[in-house]
Amino acid sequence: MLTGLVGFGQRAELFTLGAATPRGVTLALTPAAARVLNSTFGVTAFTAGLVVGYGNPVLR
């Protein structure tokens, strides 16, 4: 799970980390993130599990 600060500094679950691919680890929308995006833009295009990008985690 990847979280981020939204709104007034509130932490929210935004993406789930998925399968490793040659491009990186998939980042898929959480149900809550999909609802907020649909509401913000007045659409129904965003769905839970929609892969929106790839990440490359690095241990520090």
Coordinates of C-alpha atoms in Angstrom, one line a residue:
M1 CA 0.0 0.0 0.0
L2 CA 1.3 3.4 -0.9
T3 CA -0.1 6.3 1.0
G4 CA 0.1 10.1 0.6
L5 CA -1.0 13.3 2.2
V6 CA -4.2 14.8 0.7
G7 CA -6.5 17.6 1.6
F8 CA -5.5 19.2 4.8
G9 CA -2.6 16.9 5.5
Q10 CA -4.7 13.8 6.0
R11 CA -3.0 10.6 5.1
A12 CA -4.9 8.4 2.6
E13 CA -4.3 5.0 0.9
L14 CA -3.8 5.9 -2.8
F15 CA -2.2 2.9 -4.5
T16 CA -1.7 -0.8 -4.0
L17 CA 1.7 -2.2 -5.1
G18 CA 1.3 -5.0 -7.5
A19 CA 3.3 -7.4 -9.7
A20 CA 6.9 -6.7 -10.7
T21 CA 7.2 -6.1 -14.4
P22 CA 10.2 -5.0 -16.6
R23 CA 8.9 -1.5 -16.2
G24 CA 8.7 -1.7 -12.4
V25 CA 6.1 -2.5 -9.8
T26 CA 2.5 -1.7 -10.8
L27 CA 0.6 1.0 -9.0
A28 CA -3.1 0.5 -9.0
L29 CA -5.8 2.8 -7.6
T30 CA -7.4 1.9 -4.3
P31 CA -11.3 2.1 -4.1
A32 CA -11.1 5.3 -2.1
A33 CA -8.7 7.0 -4.6
A34 CA -10.9 6.0 -7.5
R35 CA -14.0 7.5 -5.8
V36 CA -12.2 10.8 -5.1
L37 CA -10.8 11.1 -8.7
N38 CA -14.2 10.4 -10.2
S39 CA -15.9 12.9 -7.9
T40 CA -13.3 15.6 -8.5
F41 CA -13.4 15.3 -12.3
G42 CA -17.1 14.4 -12.7
V43 CA -16.4 11.1 -14.5
T44 CA -16.7 7.4 -13.9
A45 CA -13.4 6.4 -15.7
F46 CA -11.4 5.6 -12.5
T47 CA -11.9 2.2 -11.0
A48 CA -10.3 0.4 -8.1
G49 CA -7.4 -1.7 -9.4
L50 CA -6.8 0.5 -12.4
V51 CA -3.0 0.5 -13.1
V52 CA -2.0 4.1 -13.4
G53 CA 1.8 3.7 -13.5
Y54 CA 4.9 1.9 -12.3
G55 CA 7.2 2.4 -9.4
N56 CA 10.7 1.4 -8.7
P57 CA 11.1 0.9 -4.9
V58 CA 14.5 1.5 -3.5
L59 CA 15.5 0.3 0.0
R60 CA 17.4 3.0 2.0

